[in-house]
PDB file of C-alpha atoms and ligand atoms in Angstrom:
ATOM      1  CA  MET V1076      39.571 -94.299-222.880  1.00 47.00           C
ATOM      2  CA  LEU V1077      36.128 -92.769-223.867  1.00 49.00           C
ATOM      3  CA  GLY V1078      35.678 -91.649-220.334  1.00 49.00           C
ATOM      4  CA  VAL V1079      38.972 -89.902-220.307  1.00 50.00           C
ATOM      5  CA  MET V1080      38.075 -88.057-223.503  1.00 49.00           C
ATOM      6  CA  MET V1081      34.756 -86.988-222.149  1.00 48.00           C
ATOM      7  CA  LEU V1082      36.175 -85.704-218.981  1.00 45.00           C
ATOM      8  CA  SER V1083      38.802 -83.706-220.867  1.00 45.00           C
ATOM      9  CA  LEU V1084      36.089 -82.263-223.109  1.00 43.00           C
ATOM     10  CA  VAL V1085      34.170 -81.090-220.086  1.00 43.00           C
ATOM     11  CA  ALA V1086      37.286 -79.748-218.540  1.00 42.00           C
ATOM     12  CA  CYS V1087      38.087 -77.771-221.638  1.00 40.00           C
ATOM     13  CA  SER V1088      34.784 -76.278-222.291  1.00 42.00           C
ATOM     14  CA  GLY V1089      35.083 -72.666-221.081  1.00 39.00           C
ATOM     15  CA  GLU V1090      32.048 -71.254-219.767  1.00 42.00           C
ATOM     16  CA  LYS V1091      29.718 -72.927-217.360  1.00 42.00           C
ATOM     17  CA  ASN V1092      26.113 -73.464-218.345  1.00 42.00           C
ATOM     18  CA  ASP V1093      23.077 -74.052-216.074  1.00 44.00           C
ATOM     19  CA  SER V1094      22.042 -77.067-217.887  1.00 42.00           C
ATOM     20  CA  ALA V1095      23.494 -79.934-219.863  1.00 41.00           C
ATOM     21  CA  THR V1096      21.259 -79.123-222.712  1.00 48.00           C
ATOM     22  CA  LYS V1097      22.711 -75.640-223.115  1.00 49.00           C
ATOM     23  CA  LYS V1098      25.514 -75.243-225.627  1.00 47.00           C
ATOM     24  CA  GLU V1099      28.549 -73.186-224.980  1.00 50.00           C
ATOM     25  CA  GLY V1100      28.119 -69.608-225.977  1.00 47.00           C
ATOM     26  CA  SER V1101      24.458 -69.888-226.500  1.00 44.00           C
ATOM     27  CA  ALA V1102      22.030 -69.580-223.509  1.00 49.00           C
ATOM     28  CA  ALA V1103      19.468 -72.009-224.802  1.00 83.00           C
ATOM     29  CA  SER V1104      17.881 -73.478-228.102  1.00 95.00           C
ATOM     30  CA  TRP V1105      16.019 -70.889-230.118  1.00 98.00           C
ATOM     31  CA  SER V1106      14.968 -70.155-233.635  1.00 98.00           C
ATOM     32  CA  ILE V1107      14.243 -67.037-235.608  1.00 98.00           C
ATOM     33  CA  THR V1108      12.737 -67.100-239.094  1.00 98.00           C
ATOM     34  CA  ILE V1109      14.220 -64.917-241.725  1.00 98.00           C
ATOM     35  CA  GLU V1110      11.787 -64.139-244.675  1.00 98.00           C
ATOM     36  CA  GLY V1111      11.643 -61.893-247.755  1.00 98.00           C
ATOM     37  CA  THR V1112      14.996 -63.016-249.122  1.00 97.00           C
ATOM     38  CA  GLY V1113      13.315 -64.161-252.335  1.00 95.00           C
ATOM     39  CA  LYS V1114      14.092 -67.814-251.375  1.00 96.00           C
ATOM     40  CA  ASP V1115      12.679 -70.153-248.888  1.00 98.00           C
ATOM     41  CA  PRO V1116      12.467 -68.820-245.228  1.00 98.00           C
ATOM     42  CA  ILE V1117      15.676 -69.354-243.356  1.00 98.00           C
ATOM     43  CA  LYS V1118      15.656 -71.049-239.818  1.00 98.00           C
ATOM     44  CA  PHE V1119      18.245 -69.047-238.005  1.00 98.00           C
ATOM     45  CA  THR V1120      19.024 -70.970-234.769  1.00 98.00           C
ATOM     46  CA  ASN V1121      21.386 -70.714-231.791  1.00 98.00           C
ATOM     47  CA  GLY V1122      23.528 -73.169-233.675  1.00 97.00           C
ATOM     48  CA  GLU V1123      23.837 -71.078-236.746  1.00 98.00           C
ATOM     49  CA  ALA V1124      24.583 -68.034-234.530  1.00 98.00           C
ATOM     50  CA  GLU V1125      27.759 -69.718-233.333  1.00 97.00           C
ATOM     51  CA  LYS V1126      28.859 -70.141-237.066  1.00 98.00           C
ATOM     52  CA  VAL V1127      28.168 -66.481-237.660  1.00 98.00           C
ATOM     53  CA  GLY V1128      30.352 -65.482-234.825  1.00 98.00           C
ATOM     54  CA  ILE V1129      29.527 -64.564-231.240  1.00 98.00           C
ATOM     55  CA  ALA V1130      30.075 -61.094-230.133  1.00 98.00           C
ATOM     56  CA  THR V1131      30.318 -59.657-226.667  1.00 98.00           C
ATOM     57  CA  GLN V1132      29.960 -55.984-226.474  1.00 98.00           C
ATOM     58  CA  LYS V1133      28.664 -53.151-224.370  1.00 98.00           C
ATOM     59  CA  ALA V1134      25.325 -51.519-224.987  1.00 98.00           C
ATOM     60  CA  SER V1135      23.368 -48.913-223.204  1.00 98.00           C
ATOM     61  CA  MET V1136      19.645 -47.944-223.668  1.00 98.00           C
ATOM     62  CA  LYS V1137      18.807 -44.334-224.140  1.00 98.00           C
ATOM     63  CA  ASP V1138      16.080 -42.834-222.017  1.00 98.00           C
ATOM     64  CA  LYS V1139      15.168 -39.315-223.105  1.00 96.00           C
ATOM     65  CA  ASP V1140      18.397 -37.460-222.808  1.00 95.00           C
ATOM     66  CA  THR V1141      20.235 -39.885-220.619  1.00 98.00           C
ATOM     67  CA  SER V1142      22.032 -43.118-221.196  1.00 98.00           C
ATOM     68  CA  LEU V1143      21.085 -45.980-218.905  1.00 98.00           C
ATOM     69  CA  PRO V1144      23.963 -47.978-217.280  1.00 98.00           C
ATOM     70  CA  GLU V1145      25.979 -49.860-219.785  1.00 98.00           C
ATOM     71  CA  GLN V1146      25.447 -53.635-219.972  1.00 98.00           C
ATOM     72  CA  GLU V1147      27.591 -56.299-221.365  1.00 98.00           C
ATOM     73  CA  TRP V1148      25.754 -58.229-224.097  1.00 98.00           C
ATOM     74  CA  GLN V1149      26.463 -61.575-225.777  1.00 98.00           C
ATOM     75  CA  GLY V1150      24.856 -62.179-229.182  1.00 98.00           C
ATOM     76  CA  VAL V1151      25.483 -61.869-233.013  1.00 98.00           C
ATOM     77  CA  LEU V1152      25.594 -58.652-234.881  1.00 98.00           C
ATOM     78  CA  LEU V1153      22.395 -58.371-236.979  1.00 98.00           C
ATOM     79  CA  GLY V1154      24.497 -57.169-240.065  1.00 98.00           C
ATOM     80  CA  LYS V1155      26.716 -60.232-239.659  1.00 98.00           C
ATOM     81  CA  VAL V1156      23.839 -62.568-239.784  1.00 98.00           C
ATOM     82  CA  LEU V1157      22.531 -60.961-243.038  1.00 98.00           C
ATOM     83  CA  ASP V1158      26.040 -61.108-244.605  1.00 98.00           C
ATOM     84  CA  TYR V1159      26.184 -64.818-243.581  1.00 98.00           C
ATOM     85  CA  TYR V1160      23.124 -65.544-245.739  1.00 98.00           C
ATOM     86  CA  GLY V1161      24.304 -63.277-248.493  1.00 97.00           C
ATOM     87  CA  ILE V1162      21.455 -60.751-247.979  1.00 97.00           C
ATOM     88  CA  LYS V1163      22.715 -57.594-249.508  1.00 93.00           C
ATOM     89  CA  SER V1164      20.272 -55.022-250.775  1.00 92.00           C
ATOM     90  CA  TYR V1165      17.093 -53.982-249.093  1.00 97.00           C
ATOM     91  CA  THR V1166      15.100 -50.956-248.136  1.00 98.00           C
ATOM     92  CA  THR V1167      14.679 -51.926-244.466  1.00 98.00           C
ATOM     93  CA  VAL V1168      14.766 -54.886-242.179  1.00 98.00           C
ATOM     94  CA  LYS V1169      11.678 -55.700-239.995  1.00 98.00           C
ATOM     95  CA  VAL V1170      12.320 -57.373-236.769  1.00 98.00           C
ATOM     96  CA  GLU V1171       9.236 -58.900-235.184  1.00 98.00           C
ATOM     97  CA  SER V1172       8.346 -60.403-231.777  1.00 98.00           C
ATOM     98  CA  GLN V1173       6.212 -63.358-230.891  1.00 96.00           C
ATOM     99  CA  ASN V1174       3.427 -61.084-230.051  1.00 95.00           C
ATOM    100  CA  GLY V1175       3.521 -59.487-233.417  1.00 95.00           C
ATOM    101  CA  SER V1176       5.047 -56.044-232.394  1.00 97.00           C
ATOM    102  CA  SER V1177       7.785 -54.977-234.660  1.00 98.00           C
ATOM    103  CA  LYS V1178      10.177 -52.255-235.916  1.00 98.00           C
ATOM    104  CA  GLU V1179      11.908 -51.518-239.120  1.00 98.00           C
ATOM    105  CA  TYR V1180      15.577 -50.728-239.215  1.00 98.00           C
ATOM    106  CA  THR V1181      17.482 -48.808-241.907  1.00 98.00           C
ATOM    107  CA  PRO V1182      20.439 -50.491-243.787  1.00 98.00           C
ATOM    108  CA  ASP V1183      22.857 -48.073-242.055  1.00 98.00           C
ATOM    109  CA  LEU V1184      21.733 -49.094-238.667  1.00 98.00           C
ATOM    110  CA  VAL V1185      21.634 -52.879-239.610  1.00 98.00           C
ATOM    111  CA  ALA V1186      25.162 -52.663-240.918  1.00 97.00           C
ATOM    112  CA  SER V1187      26.403 -50.878-237.854  1.00 97.00           C
ATOM    113  CA  SER V1188      27.814 -52.537-234.740  1.00 97.00           C
ATOM    114  CA  ALA V1189      24.849 -51.073-232.760  1.00 98.00           C
ATOM    115  CA  ALA V1190      22.310 -53.732-233.706  1.00 98.00           C
ATOM    116  CA  LEU V1191      22.819 -57.084-231.961  1.00 98.00           C
ATOM    117  CA  LEU V1192      20.594 -60.087-231.544  1.00 98.00           C
ATOM    118  CA  GLY V1193      21.395 -60.720-227.946  1.00 98.00           C
ATOM    119  CA  TRP V1194      20.701 -63.693-225.601  1.00 98.00           C
ATOM    120  CA  LYS V1195      22.889 -62.926-222.606  1.00 98.00           C
ATOM    121  CA  VAL V1196      23.200 -59.730-220.498  1.00 98.00           C
ATOM    122  CA  ASP V1197      25.810 -59.206-217.911  1.00 98.00           C
ATOM    123  CA  GLY V1198      26.491 -62.905-217.937  1.00 97.00           C
ATOM    124  CA  LYS V1199      22.926 -64.020-217.611  1.00 97.00           C
ATOM    125  CA  ALA V1200      20.554 -65.600-220.120  1.00 97.00           C
ATOM    126  CA  LEU V1201      17.498 -63.479-220.797  1.00 97.00           C
ATOM    127  CA  ASP V1202      14.359 -64.304-218.917  1.00 97.00           C
ATOM    128  CA  SER V1203      11.199 -65.276-220.703  1.00 96.00           C
ATOM    129  CA  GLU V1204       9.891 -61.756-220.727  1.00 97.00           C
ATOM    130  CA  ASN V1205      12.766 -60.465-222.907  1.00 98.00           C
ATOM    131  CA  GLY V1206      14.248 -63.593-224.495  1.00 97.00           C
ATOM    132  CA  PRO V1207      15.318 -65.993-225.541  1.00 98.00           C
ATOM    133  CA  VAL V1208      16.625 -63.383-228.055  1.00 98.00           C
ATOM    134  CA  GLN V1209      16.271 -59.594-227.860  1.00 98.00           C
ATOM    135  CA  LEU V1210      17.290 -57.022-230.450  1.00 98.00           C
ATOM    136  CA  VAL V1211      19.715 -54.711-228.742  1.00 98.00           C
ATOM    137  CA  VAL V1212      20.198 -51.242-230.191  1.00 98.00           C
ATOM    138  CA  ASN V1213      22.997 -49.497-228.394  1.00 98.00           C
ATOM    139  CA  GLY V1214      22.302 -45.857-227.849  1.00 98.00           C
ATOM    140  CA  LYS V1215      18.536 -46.139-228.837  1.00 98.00           C
ATOM    141  CA  GLY V1216      15.414 -46.007-226.712  1.00 98.00           C
ATOM    142  CA  SER V1217      13.537 -48.928-225.336  1.00 98.00           C
ATOM    143  CA  ASN V1218      11.092 -49.052-228.237  1.00 98.00           C
ATOM    144  CA  TRP V1219      13.956 -49.991-230.501  1.00 98.00           C
ATOM    145  CA  TRP V1220      14.739 -52.950-228.317  1.00 98.00           C
ATOM    146  CA  ILE V1221      12.361 -55.712-229.519  1.00 98.00           C
ATOM    147  CA  LYS V1222      12.001 -58.571-227.197  1.00 98.00           C
ATOM    148  CA  ASN V1223      11.178 -62.320-227.914  1.00 98.00           C
ATOM    149  CA  VAL V1224      12.472 -61.818-231.458  1.00 98.00           C
ATOM    150  CA  SER V1225      10.848 -64.551-233.612  1.00 98.00           C
ATOM    151  CA  LYS V1226      10.941 -63.212-237.167  1.00 98.00           C
ATOM    152  CA  ILE V1227      13.115 -61.021-239.345  1.00 98.00           C
ATOM    153  CA  THR V1228      11.693 -59.841-242.749  1.00 98.00           C
ATOM    154  CA  ILE V1229      13.937 -58.421-245.399  1.00 98.00           C
ATOM    155  CA  VAL V1230      11.974 -55.634-247.093  1.00 98.00           C
ATOM    156  CA  LYS V1231      13.391 -55.229-250.590  1.00 94.00           C
TER     157      LYS V1231
HETATM  158  N1  MTE X 558       8.200 -58.217-227.899  1.00 87.82           N
HETATM  159  C1  MTE X 558       7.984 -56.937-227.685  1.00 87.82           C
HETATM  160  N2  MTE X 558       9.102 -56.099-227.634  1.00 87.82           N
HETATM  161  C2  MTE X 558       8.945 -54.781-227.522  1.00 87.82           C
HETATM  162  C3  MTE X 558       7.559 -54.207-227.434  1.00 87.82           C
HETATM  163  C4  MTE X 558       6.495 -55.100-227.484  1.00 87.82           C
HETATM  164  O1  MTE X 558       5.330 -54.820-227.451  1.00 87.82           O
HETATM  165  N3  MTE X 558       6.803 -56.400-227.695  1.00 87.82           N
HETATM  166  N4  MTE X 558       7.362 -52.856-227.235  1.00 87.82           N
HETATM  167  C5  MTE X 558       8.571 -51.946-227.546  1.00 87.82           C
HETATM  168  C6  MTE X 558       8.331 -50.665-226.951  1.00 87.82           C
HETATM  169  S1  MTE X 558       7.365 -49.636-227.729  1.00 87.82           S
HETATM  170  C7  MTE X 558       8.849 -50.354-225.662  1.00 87.82           C
HETATM  171  S2  MTE X 558       8.631 -48.732-225.057  1.00 87.82           S
HETATM  172  C8  MTE X 558       9.655 -51.313-225.001  1.00 87.82           C
HETATM  173  C9  MTE X 558       9.144 -51.423-223.507  1.00 87.82           C
HETATM  174  O2  MTE X 558       9.957 -52.164-222.815  1.00 87.82           O
HETATM  175  P1  MTE X 558       9.842 -52.293-221.282  1.00 87.82           P
HETATM  176  O3  MTE X 558       8.532 -52.674-220.842  1.00 87.82           O
HETATM  177  O4  MTE X 558      10.780 -53.215-220.780  1.00 87.82           O
HETATM  178  O5  MTE X 558      10.153 -50.917-220.703  1.00 87.82           O
HETATM  179  O6  MTE X 558       9.736 -52.563-225.525  1.00 87.82           O
HETATM  180  C10 MTE X 558       9.825 -52.575-226.880  1.00 87.82           C
HETATM  181  N5  MTE X 558       9.934 -53.940-227.354  1.00 87.82           N
HETATM  182 MO1   MO X 559       6.800 -47.967-226.251  1.00 87.82          MO
END
């Protein structure tokens, strides 16, 4: 009986994953710290991302006057993540990588659908150079696309 149930679960889970440890929708386990909320730091994980709601949308990077080829990204909208945690008023949102490089984003951009915390591009999980999670900013240059996102700071 249990065997049958497990089999049907496997059969029903949509997407195929490379490894049994990977959850559907998320490429891998990851964690991003959200600070500056006035409360304890938040541990935003791939599991929480599924609760926020996974988005699949096109994005293209700008390079000088041209748009690079459109890619299909899977991730969560940055604005939706902040909504999920009830984070409302702020001056900017700072997104920081593992190596400490960062950029600050305006409330308008954060609330728009252009800013996505992405972990999959064109159906493939990000490599270790860019991922596990990269900030994707549709229509902006590469300096806006922070790789290896590890911390988000709410600047009040
Ligand atoms: N983690 C991380 N992401 C980053 C940076 C960085 O130093 N570290 N630099 C930014 C800048 S200024 C640029 S121009 C692009 C460079 O990305 P590329 O090497 O893939 O062109 O990454 C952006 N994202
Ligand atoms: Mo850069």
